[in-house]
PDB file of C-alpha atoms in Angstrom:
ATOM      1  CA  MET A   1      -0.042   0.163  -0.151  1.00 81.00           C
ATOM      2  CA  GLU A   2       1.102   3.727  -0.612  1.00 90.00           C
ATOM      3  CA  PRO A   3       1.121   5.821   2.806  1.00 93.00           C
ATOM      4  CA  ILE A   4      -1.472   8.042   3.124  1.00 93.00           C
ATOM      5  CA  LEU A   5      -0.477  11.364   4.645  1.00 92.00           C
ATOM      6  CA  GLU A   6      -3.286  13.648   3.826  1.00 92.00           C
ATOM      7  CA  LYS A   7      -5.172  14.321   7.012  1.00 91.00           C
ATOM      8  CA  ASN A   8      -8.602  14.211   4.955  1.00 91.00           C
ATOM      9  CA  LYS A   9      -8.288  10.981   3.595  1.00 93.00           C
ATOM     10  CA  VAL A  10      -7.066   9.387   7.329  1.00 93.00           C
ATOM     11  CA  GLU A  11     -10.070  10.950   8.944  1.00 91.00           C
ATOM     12  CA  GLU A  12     -12.256   9.134   5.925  1.00 91.00           C
ATOM     13  CA  LEU A  13     -11.000   5.788   7.443  1.00 91.00           C
ATOM     14  CA  LEU A  14     -11.770   6.849  11.368  1.00 89.00           C
ATOM     15  CA  PRO A  15     -15.321   7.075  12.800  1.00 83.00           C
ATOM     16  CA  GLN A  16     -13.899  10.043  15.008  1.00 83.00           C
ATOM     17  CA  LYS A  17     -14.397  13.455  13.525  1.00 82.00           C
ATOM     18  CA  PHE A  18     -12.893  16.645  14.435  1.00 78.00           C
ATOM     19  CA  PRO A  19     -11.880  17.919  16.983  1.00 79.00           C
ATOM     20  CA  PHE A  20     -11.659  14.458  18.267  1.00 88.00           C
ATOM     21  CA  VAL A  21      -9.202  13.104  15.527  1.00 93.00           C
ATOM     22  CA  MET A  22      -5.699  11.946  16.856  1.00 96.00           C
ATOM     23  CA  VAL A  23      -4.378  10.211  13.954  1.00 97.00           C
ATOM     24  CA  ASP A  24      -3.000  11.907  10.767  1.00 97.00           C
ATOM     25  CA  SER A  25      -0.889   9.423   8.795  1.00 97.00           C
ATOM     26  CA  LEU A  26      -0.951   5.899   7.566  1.00 98.00           C
ATOM     27  CA  PHE A  27       2.348   4.784   6.694  1.00 98.00           C
ATOM     28  CA  SER A  28       1.708   1.141   6.541  1.00 97.00           C
ATOM     29  CA  TYR A  29      -0.784  -1.459   6.942  1.00 97.00           C
ATOM     30  CA  GLU A  30      -0.593  -5.402   6.687  1.00 96.00           C
ATOM     31  CA  GLU A  31      -3.160  -8.026   7.912  1.00 94.00           C
ATOM     32  CA  THR A  32      -1.552  -7.859  11.499  1.00 96.00           C
ATOM     33  CA  ALA A  33       0.264  -4.637  11.936  1.00 98.00           C
ATOM     34  CA  LEU A  34      -0.234  -0.901  10.884  1.00 97.00           C
ATOM     35  CA  THR A  35       1.982   2.173  11.618  1.00 98.00           C
ATOM     36  CA  SER A  36       0.338   5.513  11.988  1.00 98.00           C
ATOM     37  CA  GLY A  37       1.496   9.159  12.735  1.00 98.00           C
ATOM     38  CA  PHE A  38       0.473  12.309  14.228  1.00 98.00           C
ATOM     39  CA  THR A  39       1.742  15.672  14.634  1.00 98.00           C
ATOM     40  CA  ILE A  40       0.310  17.428  17.575  1.00 97.00           C
ATOM     41  CA  LYS A  41      -1.132  20.542  16.962  1.00 96.00           C
ATOM     42  CA  GLU A  42      -1.420  23.848  19.683  1.00 94.00           C
ATOM     43  CA  ASP A  43      -5.287  24.020  19.064  1.00 94.00           C
ATOM     44  CA  ASN A  44      -5.627  20.099  20.240  1.00 95.00           C
ATOM     45  CA  ILE A  45      -8.120  19.068  22.490  1.00 96.00           C
ATOM     46  CA  PHE A  46      -5.606  17.621  24.677  1.00 97.00           C
ATOM     47  CA  ALA A  47      -2.963  19.984  24.090  1.00 96.00           C
ATOM     48  CA  ASP A  48      -2.155  21.574  27.681  1.00 91.00           C
ATOM     49  CA  ASN A  49       0.649  23.987  28.345  1.00 93.00           C
ATOM     50  CA  GLY A  50       2.582  23.064  25.323  1.00 96.00           C
ATOM     51  CA  SER A  51       2.239  19.417  25.917  1.00 97.00           C
ATOM     52  CA  PHE A  52      -0.160  16.491  24.754  1.00 97.00           C
ATOM     53  CA  ALA A  53      -1.766  15.097  27.637  1.00 96.00           C
ATOM     54  CA  GLU A  54      -1.365  11.223  28.549  1.00 96.00           C
ATOM     55  CA  ALA A  55      -5.056  10.880  27.552  1.00 95.00           C
ATOM     56  CA  GLY A  56      -4.226  11.971  23.941  1.00 96.00           C
ATOM     57  CA  LEU A  57      -1.476   9.884  23.923  1.00 96.00           C
ATOM     58  CA  ILE A  58      -3.872   6.997  25.127  1.00 95.00           C
ATOM     59  CA  GLU A  59      -6.662   7.938  22.616  1.00 94.00           C
ATOM     60  CA  HIS A  60      -4.053   8.112  19.711  1.00 96.00           C
ATOM     61  CA  MET A  61      -2.869   4.689  20.414  1.00 96.00           C
ATOM     62  CA  ALA A  62      -6.757   3.593  20.393  1.00 93.00           C
ATOM     63  CA  GLN A  63      -7.280   5.537  17.285  1.00 94.00           C
ATOM     64  CA  SER A  64      -4.469   3.631  15.508  1.00 96.00           C
ATOM     65  CA  VAL A  65      -5.739   0.539  16.108  1.00 94.00           C
ATOM     66  CA  ALA A  66      -9.552   1.982  14.828  1.00 92.00           C
ATOM     67  CA  LEU A  67      -7.463   2.922  11.945  1.00 94.00           C
ATOM     68  CA  HIS A  68      -6.170  -0.593  11.419  1.00 94.00           C
ATOM     69  CA  THR A  69     -10.078  -1.880  11.481  1.00 91.00           C
ATOM     70  CA  GLY A  70     -10.908   1.293   9.188  1.00 92.00           C
ATOM     71  CA  TYR A  71      -8.875   0.452   6.397  1.00 94.00           C
ATOM     72  CA  ASN A  72      -9.550  -3.170   6.593  1.00 92.00           C
ATOM     73  CA  PHE A  73     -13.268  -2.347   5.928  1.00 91.00           C
ATOM     74  CA  PHE A  74     -11.946   0.388   3.360  1.00 93.00           C
ATOM     75  CA  LEU A  75     -10.486  -2.662   1.333  1.00 94.00           C
ATOM     76  CA  LYS A  76     -13.505  -4.435   1.635  1.00 93.00           C
ATOM     77  CA  LYS A  77     -15.357  -1.477   0.086  1.00 93.00           C
ATOM     78  CA  GLU A  78     -17.493  -1.436   3.495  1.00 90.00           C
ATOM     79  CA  GLN A  79     -18.257   1.329   5.894  1.00 85.00           C
ATOM     80  CA  ALA A  80     -16.496   0.813   9.416  1.00 81.00           C
ATOM     81  CA  PRO A  81     -18.049   0.368  12.698  1.00 83.00           C
ATOM     82  CA  THR A  82     -17.252   2.660  15.604  1.00 85.00           C
ATOM     83  CA  GLY A  83     -15.318   0.802  18.155  1.00 85.00           C
ATOM     84  CA  TYR A  84     -14.322   1.345  21.941  1.00 86.00           C
ATOM     85  CA  ILE A  85     -11.460   0.720  24.185  1.00 88.00           C
ATOM     86  CA  GLY A  86     -12.679  -2.597  26.094  1.00 88.00           C
ATOM     87  CA  SER A  87      -9.590  -2.792  28.071  1.00 91.00           C
ATOM     88  CA  ILE A  88      -6.317  -1.950  28.894  1.00 92.00           C
ATOM     89  CA  LYS A  89      -3.823  -4.266  30.299  1.00 89.00           C
ATOM     90  CA  GLU A  90      -0.921  -1.569  30.531  1.00 91.00           C
ATOM     91  CA  ILE A  91       0.095   1.573  29.079  1.00 95.00           C
ATOM     92  CA  VAL A  92       3.269   2.673  29.893  1.00 97.00           C
ATOM     93  CA  ILE A  93       4.485   6.308  29.403  1.00 97.00           C
ATOM     94  CA  HIS A  94       8.054   7.483  29.735  1.00 97.00           C
ATOM     95  CA  GLU A  95       7.930  10.795  27.658  1.00 97.00           C
ATOM     96  CA  ILE A  96       5.143  13.207  27.192  1.00 97.00           C
ATOM     97  CA  PRO A  97       5.297  14.455  23.617  1.00 98.00           C
ATOM     98  CA  LYS A  98       5.001  18.351  23.344  1.00 98.00           C
ATOM     99  CA  ILE A  99       3.629  20.953  20.767  1.00 97.00           C
ATOM    100  CA  ASN A 100       4.579  20.391  16.817  1.00 98.00           C
ATOM    101  CA  ASP A 101       6.174  17.086  17.846  1.00 98.00           C
ATOM    102  CA  LYS A 102       5.505  14.092  15.412  1.00 98.00           C
ATOM    103  CA  ILE A 103       4.674  10.624  16.889  1.00 98.00           C
ATOM    104  CA  VAL A 104       4.625   7.216  15.153  1.00 98.00           C
ATOM    105  CA  THR A 105       3.004   4.099  16.476  1.00 98.00           C
ATOM    106  CA  GLU A 106       3.072   0.499  15.726  1.00 98.00           C
ATOM    107  CA  VAL A 107       0.064  -1.623  16.274  1.00 98.00           C
ATOM    108  CA  LYS A 108       0.626  -5.259  16.475  1.00 98.00           C
ATOM    109  CA  ILE A 109      -2.217  -7.431  16.316  1.00 97.00           C
ATOM    110  CA  LEU A 110      -2.256 -10.322  18.387  1.00 97.00           C
ATOM    111  CA  GLN A 111      -5.815 -11.693  18.301  1.00 95.00           C
ATOM    112  CA  GLU A 112      -8.696 -11.188  16.759  1.00 91.00           C
ATOM    113  CA  PHE A 113     -12.135 -12.652  17.238  1.00 92.00           C
ATOM    114  CA  MET A 114     -15.922 -11.867  17.038  1.00 90.00           C
ATOM    115  CA  GLY A 115     -14.745  -7.669  17.129  1.00 87.00           C
ATOM    116  CA  ILE A 116     -12.580  -7.732  19.843  1.00 91.00           C
ATOM    117  CA  THR A 117      -8.939  -7.401  18.734  1.00 92.00           C
ATOM    118  CA  LEU A 118      -5.814  -7.488  21.397  1.00 96.00           C
ATOM    119  CA  VAL A 119      -3.203  -5.355  20.500  1.00 97.00           C
ATOM    120  CA  ASP A 120       0.392  -4.399  21.661  1.00 98.00           C
ATOM    121  CA  ILE A 121       1.080  -1.105  20.841  1.00 98.00           C
ATOM    122  CA  SER A 122       4.446   1.032  20.612  1.00 98.00           C
ATOM    123  CA  THR A 123       4.492   4.979  20.465  1.00 98.00           C
ATOM    124  CA  LYS A 124       7.755   6.848  19.176  1.00 98.00           C
ATOM    125  CA  LEU A 125       9.292  10.089  19.576  1.00 98.00           C
ATOM    126  CA  ASN A 126      12.806  10.819  17.033  1.00 97.00           C
ATOM    127  CA  ASP A 127      12.866   6.803  16.823  1.00 97.00           C
ATOM    128  CA  LYS A 128      12.590   6.547  21.213  1.00 98.00           C
ATOM    129  CA  GLU A 129       9.953   4.907  22.256  1.00 98.00           C
ATOM    130  CA  ILE A 130       7.670   6.936  24.432  1.00 98.00           C
ATOM    131  CA  ALA A 131       4.878   4.790  25.333  1.00 98.00           C
ATOM    132  CA  PHE A 132       4.240   1.312  25.027  1.00 98.00           C
ATOM    133  CA  GLY A 133       1.118  -0.864  25.782  1.00 96.00           C
ATOM    134  CA  GLN A 134      -1.492  -3.473  25.178  1.00 97.00           C
ATOM    135  CA  MET A 135      -5.463  -2.761  24.818  1.00 96.00           C
ATOM    136  CA  LYS A 136      -8.290  -4.672  23.780  1.00 94.00           C
ATOM    137  CA  THR A 137     -11.009  -3.168  21.048  1.00 91.00           C
ATOM    138  CA  VAL A 138     -14.646  -3.888  20.788  1.00 91.00           C
ATOM    139  CA  LEU A 139     -16.764  -3.275  17.684  1.00 89.00           C
ATOM    140  CA  ALA A 140     -20.094  -1.809  18.318  1.00 82.00           C
ATOM    141  CA  LYS A 141     -22.705  -4.086  17.187  1.00 70.00           C
TER     142      LYS A 141
END
């Protein structure tokens, strides 16, 4: 696949809409993996005192999973369903990104069954891991 670097095209693959979109790039997609990106802007709802709040970072991670699902449905020419964070096993945040930072997140699908997806997620800033964790997402029925 060709990377999708236009924010508007990425937004078409997500159920979230402005101002709640925390992903603006799709660098790579495979059946069991995805790499996404996001540039943190000053007007972001999770921007606070020059930094990106922890909740925004976690939402970015979850939306990276949603982007995998959205792109998968796009390939099947179907409308992607809304999904929710089912559970977070663990998220470790080493560093909070700042305004104008570009973060890159890798999602690895560990298991998918009946609309429930278990993933490992790693977010990097300048090739340094700043957050990682594991979560389950659930598709709305």
